[in-house]
Amino acid sequence: MQFLKPLLCILLSEISMAQPVIHEIIISTNNVEITCTLNGLPFYKMKSKETVTNPVTANLFLVDQENVMEVIAKRLDSDHLGWVSFRGEVGGEGSFAVPDYAIHDARTFRFSFNNTLIDFSRLLRKGASISENEVVEYGRHLRLLAEERNTSRLMEEFGPKINDYATAFNAPRDLLMKQAMESINIFLSDSKVGEKITATPFCENRIWRIDIDGHEFFYYKTEKSTSTLAVFVAMVDGKIKVVR
């Protein structure tokens, strides 16, 4: 989901009407290492002994009823208490705030909230499960397309992801497709495609992340920076496709 922010910047600057509504969950932490999933998908990670507050865009993670945030938090400095807090504006009746969670050592907890504007339950909760072998085989297919620098075919595989971005952010699909293609071309022109494909399941095997050589599928590192684009796949109309 790494090209989300660049795409949103372009959309906000180029679209004069029907601007996207950004649904955010603001996460504040102090003296903890924290990992969060929202409706089963990786949502947020942070490790800091200082106070950190970040707004995290939730549009692509939402269902209409009982969105579930699951949190694993571990205190870092044993001499000081850790804490975590959440507040959100996710549309309709979805505004919420939860009390601070004190982190004395390690703690796992969860909370839920509703929203009335975005619903990806068809993907996150109702999709078909997929086997690891199927996902790895599909990963080989994507790797071959990447090795061939076949951007047009890759974008066909990315079609469901682009469709969901358009829905989530009320954005023109053609513009999203153009910017996604430009991002993919940059990765393919500046980096080598890896070899070892691994698959990690989420959402009870309905969604899988495909990595290559222990990192994101699209990965480019220089001495000064690292750029990544993760690939999450699911079954769409009977075929495995890229969805996030």
XYZ file of C-alpha atoms in Angstrom:
244
model
C 0.000 0.000 0.000
C 3.019 2.219 -0.247
C 1.883 4.284 -3.245
C -1.178 5.506 -1.318
C 0.303 8.825 -0.154
C 1.762 9.875 -3.544
C -1.518 9.032 -5.235
C -3.521 11.018 -2.699
C -1.274 14.048 -3.131
C -1.806 13.922 -6.876
C -5.538 13.417 -6.517
C -5.944 16.339 -4.122
C -3.984 18.618 -6.425
C -5.662 17.569 -9.682
C -9.299 16.916 -8.750
C -11.393 20.043 -8.308
C -14.585 18.280 -7.285
C -15.682 15.118 -5.462
C -12.543 15.186 -3.322
C -11.903 12.024 -1.301
C -13.012 11.724 2.307
C -10.041 10.507 4.337
C -10.987 8.249 7.241
C -8.246 8.359 9.854
C -7.368 6.599 13.055
C -4.962 8.626 15.159
C -2.626 6.411 17.174
C -0.516 7.789 20.022
C 2.111 5.745 21.821
C 4.813 6.200 24.438
C 7.552 3.784 25.497
C 6.135 0.831 23.549
C 6.629 -1.398 20.566
C 3.215 -1.800 18.960
C 1.724 -3.842 16.120
C -1.882 -3.313 14.991
C -4.141 -5.135 12.580
C -7.478 -3.760 11.386
C -10.024 -6.357 10.273
C -7.214 -8.870 9.975
C -4.795 -6.842 7.818
C -1.526 -5.221 8.967
C -2.359 -1.613 9.801
C 0.344 0.038 11.941
C 3.734 -0.625 13.538
C 5.804 1.626 15.775
C 8.698 1.245 18.186
C 9.752 4.250 20.242
C 10.499 5.229 23.826
C 9.269 8.738 23.018
C 5.704 9.954 22.527
C 4.676 9.426 18.909
C 1.356 10.388 17.327
C 0.454 9.407 13.773
C -2.779 9.613 11.747
C -3.243 6.387 9.760
C -5.558 6.278 6.748
C -8.157 3.535 7.191
C -10.279 3.769 4.018
C -9.070 0.505 2.494
C -9.461 -1.504 5.713
C -13.086 -0.780 6.651
C -16.239 -2.863 6.829
C -19.690 -1.561 7.681
C -20.185 -3.292 11.042
C -17.798 -4.066 13.883
C -14.430 -3.083 12.529
C -11.973 -4.901 14.787
C -8.630 -3.411 15.811
C -6.272 -5.939 17.408
C -3.196 -4.626 19.201
C -0.001 -6.196 20.532
C 1.978 -3.781 22.702
C 5.200 -4.293 24.664
C 6.802 -1.832 27.071
C 10.363 -0.872 26.109
C 11.877 0.896 29.141
C 11.106 -1.087 32.296
C 11.618 2.016 34.454
C 8.703 3.878 32.874
C 5.083 3.028 32.131
C 4.069 2.641 28.508
C 0.733 3.726 27.043
C -1.314 3.616 23.853
C -4.365 5.612 22.770
C -6.665 5.581 19.735
C -9.170 8.040 18.345
C -10.782 8.058 14.954
C -13.055 9.742 12.464
C -14.220 7.045 10.088
C -17.443 8.419 8.709
C -21.095 8.366 9.656
C -21.414 6.900 13.140
C -17.803 5.793 13.178
C -16.242 8.584 15.248
C -14.701 7.103 18.359
C -12.131 7.491 21.092
C -10.942 4.834 23.492
C -9.320 5.374 26.899
C -5.549 5.145 27.148
C -4.245 1.616 27.566
C -1.506 1.332 30.181
C 1.300 -1.024 29.144
C 3.073 -2.463 32.198
C 4.920 -5.241 30.368
C 3.323 -6.883 27.326
C -0.352 -6.666 26.494
C -2.750 -7.795 23.784
C -6.150 -6.160 23.421
C -8.844 -5.356 20.876
C -11.701 -2.938 20.344
C -14.315 -2.392 17.637
C -16.174 0.445 15.923
C -18.683 0.916 13.076
C -18.785 3.079 9.984
C -21.576 3.725 7.495
C -19.709 4.933 4.398
C -17.200 2.276 3.291
C -17.656 -1.495 3.245
C -14.994 -3.931 2.020
C -16.473 -6.903 3.872
C -16.802 -8.815 0.579
C -13.006 -8.971 0.514
C -12.034 -8.933 4.180
C -14.688 -11.272 5.573
C -16.518 -13.057 2.754
C -13.812 -13.953 0.267
C -12.738 -17.499 -0.517
C -9.745 -18.985 1.281
C -6.635 -19.786 -0.764
C -3.889 -22.338 -0.201
C -0.242 -21.374 0.204
C 0.714 -23.385 -2.871
C -1.777 -21.442 -4.997
C -0.415 -18.150 -3.743
C 3.228 -19.087 -4.309
C 2.404 -20.209 -7.848
C 0.675 -16.897 -8.482
C 3.720 -15.127 -7.048
C 5.858 -16.884 -9.650
C 3.479 -15.616 -12.312
C 3.854 -12.022 -11.058
C 7.628 -12.413 -10.820
C 7.798 -13.549 -14.434
C 5.789 -10.528 -15.551
C 8.127 -8.301 -13.542
C 11.222 -9.947 -15.014
C 9.779 -9.377 -18.481
C 9.023 -5.735 -17.551
C 5.483 -6.424 -18.748
C 3.814 -3.465 -17.049
C 0.545 -3.708 -18.963
C -0.025 -7.314 -17.842
C 0.994 -6.463 -14.288
C -1.594 -3.693 -14.234
C -4.255 -6.192 -15.309
C -3.376 -8.189 -12.193
C -3.572 -4.985 -10.135
C -7.047 -4.203 -11.469
C -9.030 -5.083 -8.288
C -6.627 -3.034 -6.166
C -7.121 -0.009 -8.403
C -10.896 -0.499 -8.321
C -10.904 -0.541 -4.509
C -8.716 2.563 -4.325
C -11.153 4.339 -6.638
C -14.060 3.321 -4.404
C -12.303 4.096 -1.136
C -11.170 7.571 -2.166
C -13.874 8.566 -4.654
C -11.156 8.893 -7.272
C -10.966 8.480 -11.077
C -9.837 4.954 -11.898
C -7.889 6.066 -14.994
C -5.807 8.507 -12.959
C -5.075 5.876 -10.317
C -4.092 3.354 -12.983
C -1.763 5.867 -14.627
C 0.019 6.702 -11.382
C 0.251 3.042 -10.324
C 1.789 2.164 -13.691
C 4.346 4.932 -13.314
C 5.255 3.643 -9.848
C 5.659 0.073 -11.113
C 7.815 1.257 -14.017
C 10.138 3.049 -11.592
C 10.602 -0.123 -9.530
C 11.185 -2.259 -12.602
C 13.682 0.139 -14.176
C 15.750 0.667 -11.033
C 15.807 -2.724 -9.345
C 16.343 -6.405 -9.919
C 13.528 -8.886 -9.331
C 14.325 -11.284 -6.488
C 14.057 -15.072 -6.462
C 12.621 -16.675 -3.316
C 8.854 -16.219 -2.994
C 7.150 -16.516 0.382
C 3.487 -16.094 1.286
C 1.971 -14.885 4.572
C -1.759 -15.391 5.288
C -4.214 -12.900 6.743
C -7.966 -12.816 7.254
C -8.215 -16.592 7.741
C -6.327 -17.352 4.501
C -8.537 -15.077 2.390
C -5.761 -12.547 1.803
C -2.043 -13.253 1.451
C 1.028 -11.045 1.254
C 3.630 -12.139 -1.297
C 7.248 -11.288 -0.496
C 10.449 -11.902 -2.431
C 13.779 -12.607 -0.732
C 12.382 -11.638 2.669
C 11.054 -8.194 1.748
C 8.191 -6.586 -0.159
C 7.535 -7.827 -3.689
C 8.695 -4.511 -5.198
C 11.805 -3.324 -3.385
C 14.465 -0.793 -4.249
C 17.284 0.316 -1.938
C 19.996 2.903 -2.353
C 22.568 4.266 0.086
C 20.157 7.060 1.023
C 16.684 5.532 0.886
C 14.529 2.429 0.518
C 11.329 2.271 -1.544
C 8.858 -0.596 -1.304
C 5.500 -1.677 -2.689
C 3.825 -4.593 -0.919
C 1.598 -7.033 -2.787
C -1.507 -8.518 -1.133
C -3.601 -10.975 -3.138
C -7.037 -12.572 -2.824
C -9.566 -14.513 -4.857
C -11.625 -12.207 -7.107
C -14.284 -13.728 -9.367
C -12.593 -17.107 -9.154
C -9.071 -15.885 -9.907
C -6.216 -14.741 -7.687
C -5.553 -11.042 -8.166
C -3.712 -8.197 -6.442
C -6.118 -6.441 -4.056
C -3.898 -4.286 -1.827
